[in-house]
Amino acid sequence: MTTATQATATVRGAALAARDAAVRLAATTGTQRDFALTALAGRLAEAAPRILAANEQDLDAARTAGQSATVLDRLTVSRQQLEGLAETVRALAGEPDPVGEVVSGSVMPNGLEVRRIRVPLGVVGMIYEGRPNVTVDAAALCLKSGNAVLLRGSSTARRTNATLVRVMRDALAGTAVPVDALQLVPGTTHASVHELMSLRGLVDVLIPRGGRDLIEATVRQSAVPVIETGVGNCHVYVDEHADLDKALAVLLNAKTQRPSVCNAVESLLVHEAVAPAFLPRALTALADHGVTVHGDERVRSFHEAVVPAGEEDWEREYLALEIAAAVVGSLESAIDHIRRYGSGHTEAIVTDSQTAARRFVAALDTAVVAVNASTRFADGGELGLGAELGISTQKLHARGPMGVTALTTTKYVLVGDGHIRGGAAVPRP
């Protein structure tokens, strides 16, 4: 059993402690880690008043600073959300243990056994903006997969994050999981982020989660390998063969259910053949939901509330009740538009044509493609992964929603009987 310790005072000190904890964590069993997760979920529920009070302080400070409604939405932790986080952690504890899973195995002609197994990455650094739920999701996913985690959230959520980490570390103190496997990176300035980025050899991988500037800065400046979680300039394309009722439902859900998240739609493309029938309905419905539409000339002709779209609107991630909209002449024109402006996150087509759907899926190089479904389904929980660490838009190691297996790598285990290369095994006496 371990006991809770004070957080380390320096970034390097925290990383050293995490590296030591990762070695000890790798020796734990899946049952021991699941017990720790169950304890962690219980402690989150018990500490709800403390966590919510800290979050209210962060929200008050953000309001005083004049932060946008989008920032406030991402920063907010409600009692219902906290209960949902605790339930997610409990569910994760019930999932199969990824560590030690045999990915593949074979016996070579010379009798040498070859197994490829899943192992933890080691020490994972998370750099993220707002979203205190990431603090819990990242901690749970990393511990489930046998990784130590260093959490560096934004200053806007510092009270909430600090309280969450204290609560979770207290929960680990009565388990076999080392307390220092879960730490909040000390410091609230960019200097602490830059130092974290420099700790190659102590930190195995960094995962930035936030806006374009944060992700690009981490990729450019980090000496530690980075898994990119991309921004979400997601599109909904309404094809000429679309069921327009379905198209309207998909569009409204993708834009208005929660506009401040990366899988909300930011651009609408409509085939010119259905634009006269679809756009008057869609634009009125969007206006009724408080959505500002930035449209091209043809879109503006269908509704007086549409404002002109500039070049910057086609590539913008609004994260708010705003959307860009254009009429396109063909499926290929829609694909070309998405290829030019999309971020490789999630794209959706609404169509009853299997030919059009297959072409759309094959033509777009993106992490998630949805056919007759909302972009909001690009989420680990919705896709059966439990919690998620983010949506990876890169192509190496992990792509799409990153669940627990994305936080593992593999190694080969060779089992012989005195085998030597270039010769037979050592003969038995």
Short mmCIF file of C-alpha atoms in Angstrom, two decimals:
data_model
loop_
_atom_site.label_atom_id
_atom_site.label_comp_id
_atom_site.label_asym_id
_atom_site.label_seq_id
_atom_site.Cartn_x
_atom_site.Cartn_y
_atom_site.Cartn_z
CA MET A 1 0.00 0.00 0.00
CA THR A 2 1.11 3.57 -0.63
CA THR A 3 0.39 6.78 1.22
CA ALA A 4 -0.41 10.19 -0.19
CA THR A 5 2.53 12.56 -0.47
CA GLN A 6 2.86 16.27 -1.10
CA ALA A 7 3.03 17.24 -4.78
CA THR A 8 6.58 17.72 -6.02
CA ALA A 9 7.61 21.40 -6.23
CA THR A 10 9.33 21.38 -9.64
CA VAL A 11 8.33 20.08 -13.06
CA ARG A 12 11.46 17.95 -13.34
CA GLY A 13 10.94 16.65 -9.81
CA ALA A 14 7.37 15.67 -10.68
CA ALA A 15 8.59 13.86 -13.79
CA LEU A 16 11.27 12.00 -11.83
CA ALA A 17 8.65 10.91 -9.30
CA ALA A 18 6.32 9.87 -12.13
CA ARG A 19 9.07 7.83 -13.77
CA ASP A 20 9.70 5.95 -10.53
CA ALA A 21 5.96 5.46 -10.04
CA ALA A 22 5.60 4.15 -13.60
CA VAL A 23 8.12 1.40 -12.90
CA ARG A 24 6.19 0.31 -9.82
CA LEU A 25 2.82 0.72 -11.57
CA ALA A 26 3.94 -1.62 -14.36
CA ALA A 27 4.30 -4.38 -11.75
CA THR A 28 0.68 -4.09 -10.59
CA THR A 29 -2.04 -6.42 -11.79
CA GLY A 30 -5.15 -5.41 -13.68
CA THR A 31 -7.20 -6.32 -10.62
CA GLN A 32 -5.16 -3.96 -8.45
CA ARG A 33 -5.52 -1.10 -10.92
CA ASP A 34 -9.27 -1.71 -11.22
CA PHE A 35 -9.58 -1.62 -7.42
CA ALA A 36 -7.81 1.75 -7.47
CA LEU A 37 -10.15 3.09 -10.14
CA THR A 38 -13.20 1.98 -8.17
CA ALA A 39 -11.82 3.74 -5.09
CA LEU A 40 -11.13 6.83 -7.18
CA ALA A 41 -14.71 6.90 -8.50
CA GLY A 42 -16.10 6.59 -5.00
CA ARG A 43 -13.92 9.42 -3.70
CA LEU A 44 -15.03 11.71 -6.55
CA ALA A 45 -18.65 11.19 -5.55
CA GLU A 46 -17.92 11.78 -1.86
CA ALA A 47 -15.93 14.95 -2.54
CA ALA A 48 -18.50 16.49 -4.88
CA PRO A 49 -19.18 19.56 -2.65
CA ARG A 50 -15.44 20.43 -2.54
CA ILE A 51 -15.00 19.96 -6.26
CA LEU A 52 -18.08 21.98 -7.19
CA ALA A 53 -17.08 24.80 -4.83
CA ALA A 54 -13.63 24.99 -6.44
CA ASN A 55 -15.22 25.00 -9.88
CA GLU A 56 -17.51 27.85 -8.92
CA GLN A 57 -14.44 29.86 -7.87
CA ASP A 58 -12.87 29.24 -11.27
CA LEU A 59 -16.10 30.23 -13.00
CA ASP A 60 -16.35 33.44 -10.95
CA ALA A 61 -12.78 34.35 -11.89
CA ALA A 62 -13.47 33.59 -15.56
CA ARG A 63 -16.61 35.74 -15.57
CA THR A 64 -14.72 38.60 -13.92
CA ALA A 65 -12.02 38.29 -16.58
CA GLY A 66 -14.67 38.56 -19.29
CA GLN A 67 -14.18 35.07 -20.69
CA SER A 68 -16.51 34.00 -23.51
CA ALA A 69 -19.56 31.79 -23.14
CA THR A 70 -17.61 29.03 -24.90
CA VAL A 71 -14.83 29.14 -22.30
CA LEU A 72 -17.37 29.15 -19.46
CA ASP A 73 -19.21 26.17 -20.93
CA ARG A 74 -16.02 24.14 -21.27
CA LEU A 75 -14.93 25.13 -17.77
CA THR A 76 -18.18 24.22 -16.02
CA VAL A 77 -18.47 21.04 -13.95
CA SER A 78 -22.04 20.35 -12.78
CA ARG A 79 -23.07 17.79 -10.19
CA GLN A 80 -24.59 15.72 -12.98
CA GLN A 81 -21.35 15.85 -14.97
CA LEU A 82 -19.34 14.87 -11.91
CA GLU A 83 -21.62 11.90 -11.30
CA GLY A 84 -21.16 10.97 -14.95
CA LEU A 85 -17.38 11.13 -14.60
CA ALA A 86 -17.48 8.87 -11.55
CA GLU A 87 -19.68 6.41 -13.41
CA THR A 88 -17.32 6.47 -16.40
CA VAL A 89 -14.40 5.60 -14.11
CA ARG A 90 -16.39 2.73 -12.55
CA ALA A 91 -17.25 1.41 -15.99
CA LEU A 92 -13.61 1.64 -17.05
CA ALA A 93 -12.65 -0.48 -14.06
CA GLY A 94 -14.92 -3.19 -15.43
CA GLU A 95 -13.30 -3.22 -18.86
CA PRO A 96 -10.72 -5.86 -19.83
CA ASP A 97 -7.12 -5.14 -18.88
CA PRO A 98 -5.17 -4.13 -22.01
CA VAL A 99 -1.76 -4.71 -20.41
CA GLY A 100 -0.29 -8.08 -21.29
CA GLU A 101 -2.80 -8.77 -24.05
CA VAL A 102 -1.25 -10.97 -26.74
CA VAL A 103 -1.73 -9.04 -29.98
CA SER A 104 -0.23 -11.79 -32.11
CA GLY A 105 1.75 -14.98 -31.65
CA SER A 106 3.41 -17.68 -33.68
CA VAL A 107 5.94 -20.48 -33.54
CA MET A 108 8.82 -20.22 -36.00
CA PRO A 109 9.97 -23.26 -38.01
CA ASN A 110 12.93 -23.65 -35.64
CA GLY A 111 10.56 -23.87 -32.64
CA LEU A 112 11.15 -20.31 -31.34
CA GLU A 113 7.93 -18.90 -29.83
CA VAL A 114 7.16 -15.28 -30.76
CA ARG A 115 4.56 -13.20 -28.92
CA ARG A 116 3.69 -9.53 -29.37
CA ILE A 117 2.08 -8.13 -26.22
CA ARG A 118 0.62 -4.81 -25.06
CA VAL A 119 2.62 -2.79 -22.52
CA PRO A 120 2.17 0.71 -21.03
CA LEU A 121 3.75 3.74 -22.70
CA GLY A 122 5.30 4.74 -19.35
CA VAL A 123 4.87 8.41 -18.39
CA VAL A 124 2.19 10.37 -20.25
CA GLY A 125 2.07 14.17 -20.15
CA MET A 126 -1.28 15.87 -20.80
CA ILE A 127 -1.42 19.55 -21.78
CA TYR A 128 -4.98 20.81 -22.12
CA GLU A 129 -7.21 23.89 -22.05
CA GLY A 130 -10.27 24.31 -19.83
CA ARG A 131 -12.30 21.10 -19.65
CA PRO A 132 -11.68 19.83 -16.07
CA ASN A 133 -13.34 16.58 -17.13
CA VAL A 134 -10.10 15.84 -19.01
CA THR A 135 -8.33 15.73 -15.63
CA VAL A 136 -10.45 12.76 -14.59
CA ASP A 137 -10.64 11.06 -17.99
CA ALA A 138 -6.87 11.25 -18.53
CA ALA A 139 -6.08 10.04 -15.01
CA ALA A 140 -8.43 7.07 -15.27
CA LEU A 141 -7.34 6.02 -18.76
CA CYS A 142 -3.66 6.28 -17.91
CA LEU A 143 -3.94 4.33 -14.68
CA LYS A 144 -6.10 1.66 -16.34
CA SER A 145 -3.41 1.17 -18.98
CA GLY A 146 -0.58 1.13 -16.45
CA ASN A 147 0.80 4.60 -17.19
CA ALA A 148 1.83 7.37 -14.85
CA VAL A 149 0.32 10.71 -15.87
CA LEU A 150 1.43 14.34 -15.53
CA LEU A 151 -1.50 16.73 -15.90
CA ARG A 152 -1.03 20.35 -17.02
CA GLY A 153 -4.40 22.03 -17.35
CA SER A 154 -5.07 25.70 -18.06
CA SER A 155 -4.89 28.42 -15.43
CA THR A 156 -8.61 29.09 -15.86
CA ALA A 157 -9.35 25.70 -14.25
CA ARG A 158 -6.51 25.62 -11.74
CA ARG A 159 -8.66 25.43 -8.60
CA THR A 160 -10.91 22.72 -10.03
CA ASN A 161 -7.98 20.69 -11.36
CA ALA A 162 -6.02 20.99 -8.13
CA THR A 163 -9.01 19.80 -6.10
CA LEU A 164 -9.70 16.91 -8.47
CA VAL A 165 -6.08 15.75 -8.33
CA ARG A 166 -5.96 15.97 -4.52
CA VAL A 167 -9.15 13.93 -4.27
CA MET A 168 -7.90 11.29 -6.69
CA ARG A 169 -4.46 11.04 -5.05
CA ASP A 170 -6.15 10.56 -1.68
CA ALA A 171 -8.14 7.70 -3.21
CA LEU A 172 -4.95 6.03 -4.50
CA ALA A 173 -3.30 6.19 -1.07
CA GLY A 174 -5.13 3.07 0.07
CA THR A 175 -4.33 1.01 -3.01
CA ALA A 176 -1.41 -0.73 -4.70
CA VAL A 177 -1.16 2.05 -7.29
CA PRO A 178 1.64 4.55 -6.44
CA VAL A 179 0.22 7.95 -5.57
CA ASP A 180 2.84 9.71 -7.69
CA ALA A 181 1.52 7.92 -10.76
CA LEU A 182 -1.00 10.79 -10.80
CA GLN A 183 0.32 14.34 -10.51
CA LEU A 184 -0.60 17.90 -11.40
CA VAL A 185 2.34 19.62 -13.06
CA PRO A 186 3.44 22.47 -10.77
CA GLY A 187 3.33 26.03 -12.07
CA THR A 188 0.76 28.17 -13.86
CA THR A 189 2.97 29.94 -16.42
CA HIS A 190 4.14 28.90 -19.88
CA ALA A 191 7.56 28.18 -18.38
CA SER A 192 6.25 25.02 -16.73
CA VAL A 193 4.76 23.85 -20.04
CA HIS A 194 8.04 24.47 -21.86
CA GLU A 195 9.94 22.55 -19.22
CA LEU A 196 7.55 19.63 -19.51
CA MET A 197 8.15 19.64 -23.27
CA SER A 198 11.89 19.41 -22.71
CA LEU A 199 11.87 16.28 -20.53
CA ARG A 200 12.63 13.70 -23.18
CA GLY A 201 13.73 10.52 -21.43
CA LEU A 202 11.60 11.21 -18.36
CA VAL A 203 8.29 11.76 -20.17
CA ASP A 204 7.52 9.20 -22.89
CA VAL A 205 4.77 11.02 -24.76
CA LEU A 206 2.91 14.33 -24.66
CA ILE A 207 -0.74 14.68 -25.66
CA PRO A 208 -1.97 18.26 -26.25
CA ARG A 209 -5.73 18.76 -26.19
CA GLY A 210 -7.13 22.16 -27.05
CA GLY A 211 -7.08 24.77 -29.77
CA ARG A 212 -4.95 24.96 -32.90
CA ASP A 213 -2.35 27.26 -31.30
CA LEU A 214 -1.75 24.92 -28.36
CA ILE A 215 -1.44 21.84 -30.55
CA GLU A 216 0.85 23.46 -33.12
CA ALA A 217 3.08 24.99 -30.44
CA THR A 218 3.45 21.63 -28.70
CA VAL A 219 4.31 19.83 -31.94
CA ARG A 220 6.88 22.47 -32.93
CA GLN A 221 8.55 22.98 -29.57
CA SER A 222 8.43 19.61 -27.81
CA ALA A 223 11.49 17.38 -27.53
CA VAL A 224 9.12 14.70 -26.22
CA PRO A 225 7.19 12.66 -28.84
CA VAL A 226 3.68 14.07 -29.36
CA ILE A 227 0.34 12.45 -30.18
CA GLU A 228 -1.72 15.18 -31.83
CA THR A 229 -5.38 15.63 -31.00
CA GLY A 230 -6.57 17.85 -33.81
CA VAL A 231 -8.97 20.75 -33.94
CA GLY A 232 -12.43 20.00 -35.25
CA ASN A 233 -13.40 21.90 -38.39
CA CYS A 234 -16.09 19.30 -39.06
CA HIS A 235 -18.50 19.37 -42.02
CA VAL A 236 -22.00 18.09 -42.74
CA TYR A 237 -22.65 17.59 -46.46
CA VAL A 238 -26.27 17.25 -47.58
CA ASP A 239 -26.21 15.27 -50.80
CA GLU A 240 -28.68 15.54 -53.69
CA HIS A 241 -30.01 12.09 -52.66
CA ALA A 242 -30.50 13.02 -49.00
CA ASP A 243 -33.61 12.51 -46.93
CA LEU A 244 -34.08 16.15 -45.93
CA ASP A 245 -35.78 15.37 -42.62
CA LYS A 246 -32.81 13.25 -41.61
CA ALA A 247 -30.46 15.95 -42.85
CA LEU A 248 -32.11 18.60 -40.70
CA ALA A 249 -32.01 16.39 -37.60
CA VAL A 250 -28.32 15.57 -38.15
CA LEU A 251 -27.41 19.22 -38.74
CA LEU A 252 -29.21 20.58 -35.68
CA ASN A 253 -27.78 17.90 -33.40
CA ALA A 254 -24.26 18.35 -34.75
CA LYS A 255 -24.36 22.13 -34.30
CA THR A 256 -26.56 22.85 -31.30
CA GLN A 257 -26.35 19.92 -28.85
CA ARG A 258 -23.01 21.17 -27.51
CA PRO A 259 -21.33 23.71 -29.79
CA SER A 260 -18.20 24.19 -27.67
CA VAL A 261 -16.67 20.75 -28.35
CA CYS A 262 -14.40 19.55 -31.14
CA ASN A 263 -16.91 17.18 -32.76
CA ALA A 264 -19.56 19.87 -33.25
CA VAL A 265 -20.10 20.74 -36.92
CA GLU A 266 -18.59 24.03 -38.10
CA SER A 267 -19.46 24.01 -41.83
CA LEU A 268 -22.56 23.01 -43.81
CA LEU A 269 -22.36 22.08 -47.49
CA VAL A 270 -25.57 21.58 -49.49
CA HIS A 271 -25.92 20.17 -53.00
CA GLU A 272 -27.50 22.74 -55.33
CA ALA A 273 -30.20 20.28 -56.37
CA VAL A 274 -31.73 20.22 -52.87
CA ALA A 275 -30.72 23.69 -51.70
CA PRO A 276 -34.10 25.35 -52.55
CA ALA A 277 -35.99 22.70 -50.57
CA PHE A 278 -33.55 22.30 -47.68
CA LEU A 279 -31.93 25.64 -46.94
CA PRO A 280 -35.05 27.71 -46.10
CA ARG A 281 -35.99 25.07 -43.48
CA ALA A 282 -32.46 24.62 -42.20
CA LEU A 283 -31.63 28.31 -41.95
CA THR A 284 -34.87 29.08 -40.12
CA ALA A 285 -34.27 26.21 -37.70
CA LEU A 286 -30.69 27.32 -37.06
CA ALA A 287 -31.87 30.89 -36.43
CA ASP A 288 -34.49 29.58 -34.00
CA HIS A 289 -31.64 27.90 -32.08
CA GLY A 290 -29.65 31.13 -31.97
CA VAL A 291 -27.09 30.05 -34.58
CA THR A 292 -25.41 32.73 -36.69
CA VAL A 293 -24.86 31.47 -40.24
CA HIS A 294 -21.94 32.78 -42.32
CA GLY A 295 -22.98 31.96 -45.87
CA ASP A 296 -21.87 32.33 -49.46
CA GLU A 297 -23.98 34.35 -51.89
CA ARG A 298 -26.33 31.48 -52.76
CA VAL A 299 -26.95 30.61 -49.10
CA ARG A 300 -27.65 34.28 -48.29
CA SER A 301 -30.35 34.33 -50.97
CA PHE A 302 -32.44 31.89 -48.91
CA HIS A 303 -32.58 33.78 -45.59
CA GLU A 304 -32.14 37.42 -44.62
CA ALA A 305 -30.38 36.60 -41.32
CA VAL A 306 -27.36 34.98 -43.03
CA VAL A 307 -24.21 37.11 -42.87
CA PRO A 308 -21.51 37.08 -45.58
CA ALA A 309 -18.82 34.44 -45.22
CA GLY A 310 -15.17 35.34 -45.71
CA GLU A 311 -12.26 33.05 -46.53
CA GLU A 312 -11.45 32.73 -42.83
CA ASP A 313 -14.90 31.29 -42.08
CA TRP A 314 -14.30 28.14 -44.13
CA GLU A 315 -11.34 27.13 -41.98
CA ARG A 316 -12.58 28.39 -38.62
CA GLU A 317 -13.43 26.24 -35.60
CA TYR A 318 -16.14 28.41 -34.04
CA LEU A 319 -16.83 26.34 -30.90
CA ALA A 320 -19.95 28.49 -30.58
CA LEU A 321 -23.43 28.92 -32.05
CA GLU A 322 -22.01 29.90 -35.44
CA ILE A 323 -21.61 27.94 -38.67
CA ALA A 324 -20.31 28.50 -42.19
CA ALA A 325 -22.52 27.38 -45.08
CA ALA A 326 -22.12 26.99 -48.83
CA VAL A 327 -24.00 25.56 -51.80
CA VAL A 328 -21.94 23.16 -53.92
CA GLY A 329 -22.53 21.88 -57.42
CA SER A 330 -21.65 18.25 -56.86
CA LEU A 331 -20.41 15.59 -54.47
CA GLU A 332 -16.92 16.11 -55.88
CA SER A 333 -17.12 19.83 -55.16
CA ALA A 334 -18.06 19.06 -51.55
CA ILE A 335 -15.13 16.65 -51.25
CA ASP A 336 -12.75 19.25 -52.72
CA HIS A 337 -14.00 21.88 -50.25
CA ILE A 338 -13.50 19.53 -47.29
CA ARG A 339 -10.05 18.50 -48.49
CA ARG A 340 -9.06 22.16 -48.66
CA TYR A 341 -10.50 23.39 -45.37
CA GLY A 342 -11.12 20.34 -43.18
CA SER A 343 -8.93 19.48 -40.21
CA GLY A 344 -9.00 15.69 -40.59
CA HIS A 345 -11.25 15.23 -37.55
CA THR A 346 -14.82 14.19 -38.50
CA GLU A 347 -16.87 14.60 -41.67
CA ALA A 348 -20.50 13.62 -42.28
CA ILE A 349 -22.62 12.96 -45.35
CA VAL A 350 -26.40 12.66 -45.45
CA THR A 351 -27.48 10.61 -48.45
CA ASP A 352 -29.63 7.65 -49.51
CA SER A 353 -27.16 6.83 -52.27
CA GLN A 354 -24.76 4.00 -51.44
CA THR A 355 -22.56 5.11 -54.33
CA ALA A 356 -22.28 8.64 -52.94
CA ALA A 357 -21.65 7.35 -49.41
CA ARG A 358 -18.88 5.01 -50.57
CA ARG A 359 -17.22 7.78 -52.59
CA PHE A 360 -17.37 10.21 -49.64
CA VAL A 361 -15.88 7.65 -47.23
CA ALA A 362 -13.10 6.65 -49.61
CA ALA A 363 -12.17 10.15 -50.75
CA LEU A 364 -11.67 11.86 -47.40
CA ASP A 365 -8.50 11.36 -45.35
CA THR A 366 -10.03 11.96 -41.94
CA ALA A 367 -10.10 10.21 -38.57
CA VAL A 368 -13.88 9.66 -38.52
CA VAL A 369 -16.48 9.62 -41.30
CA ALA A 370 -20.20 9.50 -40.51
CA VAL A 371 -22.89 8.44 -42.98
CA ASN A 372 -26.40 9.65 -42.07
CA ALA A 373 -25.26 10.34 -38.52
CA SER A 374 -24.20 13.35 -36.48
CA THR A 375 -20.55 14.33 -36.09
CA ARG A 376 -21.22 14.30 -32.33
CA PHE A 377 -20.80 10.50 -32.40
CA ALA A 378 -17.04 10.98 -32.85
CA ASP A 379 -16.51 10.28 -29.17
CA GLY A 380 -14.92 7.41 -27.28
CA GLY A 381 -17.94 6.85 -25.06
CA GLU A 382 -20.36 6.82 -28.00
CA LEU A 383 -18.15 4.36 -29.88
CA GLY A 384 -17.85 1.88 -27.04
CA LEU A 385 -14.36 2.86 -25.86
CA GLY A 386 -15.48 4.17 -22.47
CA ALA A 387 -13.62 7.37 -21.64
CA GLU A 388 -11.40 8.97 -24.26
CA LEU A 389 -8.25 11.06 -24.14
CA GLY A 390 -9.09 12.97 -27.30
CA ILE A 391 -9.49 12.51 -31.04
CA SER A 392 -6.15 11.84 -32.71
CA THR A 393 -5.94 13.26 -36.23
CA GLN A 394 -2.45 11.98 -36.92
CA LYS A 395 -1.64 8.66 -38.58
CA LEU A 396 1.12 7.16 -36.46
CA HIS A 397 0.41 5.13 -33.32
CA ALA A 398 -3.21 6.20 -32.80
CA ARG A 399 -5.99 7.73 -34.91
CA GLY A 400 -9.54 8.71 -34.04
CA PRO A 401 -10.99 8.52 -30.50
CA MET A 402 -8.21 7.41 -28.16
CA GLY A 403 -9.37 4.88 -25.62
CA VAL A 404 -7.32 2.78 -23.24
CA THR A 405 -5.52 0.70 -25.88
CA ALA A 406 -4.19 3.88 -27.53
CA LEU A 407 -2.18 4.42 -24.33
CA THR A 408 -0.26 1.20 -24.82
CA THR A 409 2.54 0.15 -27.12
CA THR A 410 3.79 -3.36 -27.82
CA LYS A 411 6.89 -5.42 -27.31
CA TYR A 412 7.97 -8.78 -28.62
CA VAL A 413 8.59 -11.66 -26.26
CA LEU A 414 10.73 -14.50 -27.60
CA VAL A 415 10.71 -17.88 -25.86
CA GLY A 416 13.23 -20.47 -26.89
CA ASP A 417 15.01 -23.53 -25.58
CA GLY A 418 18.63 -22.57 -25.99
CA HIS A 419 18.01 -21.28 -29.50
CA ILE A 420 20.92 -19.58 -31.28
CA ARG A 421 20.80 -17.72 -34.58
CA GLY A 422 22.38 -19.62 -37.43
CA GLY A 423 22.14 -22.93 -35.65
CA ALA A 424 19.79 -25.33 -34.00
CA ALA A 425 18.67 -25.14 -30.39
CA VAL A 426 21.04 -26.46 -27.76
CA PRO A 427 20.48 -30.22 -27.78
CA ARG A 428 18.98 -31.78 -24.69
CA PRO A 429 21.27 -34.23 -22.84
#
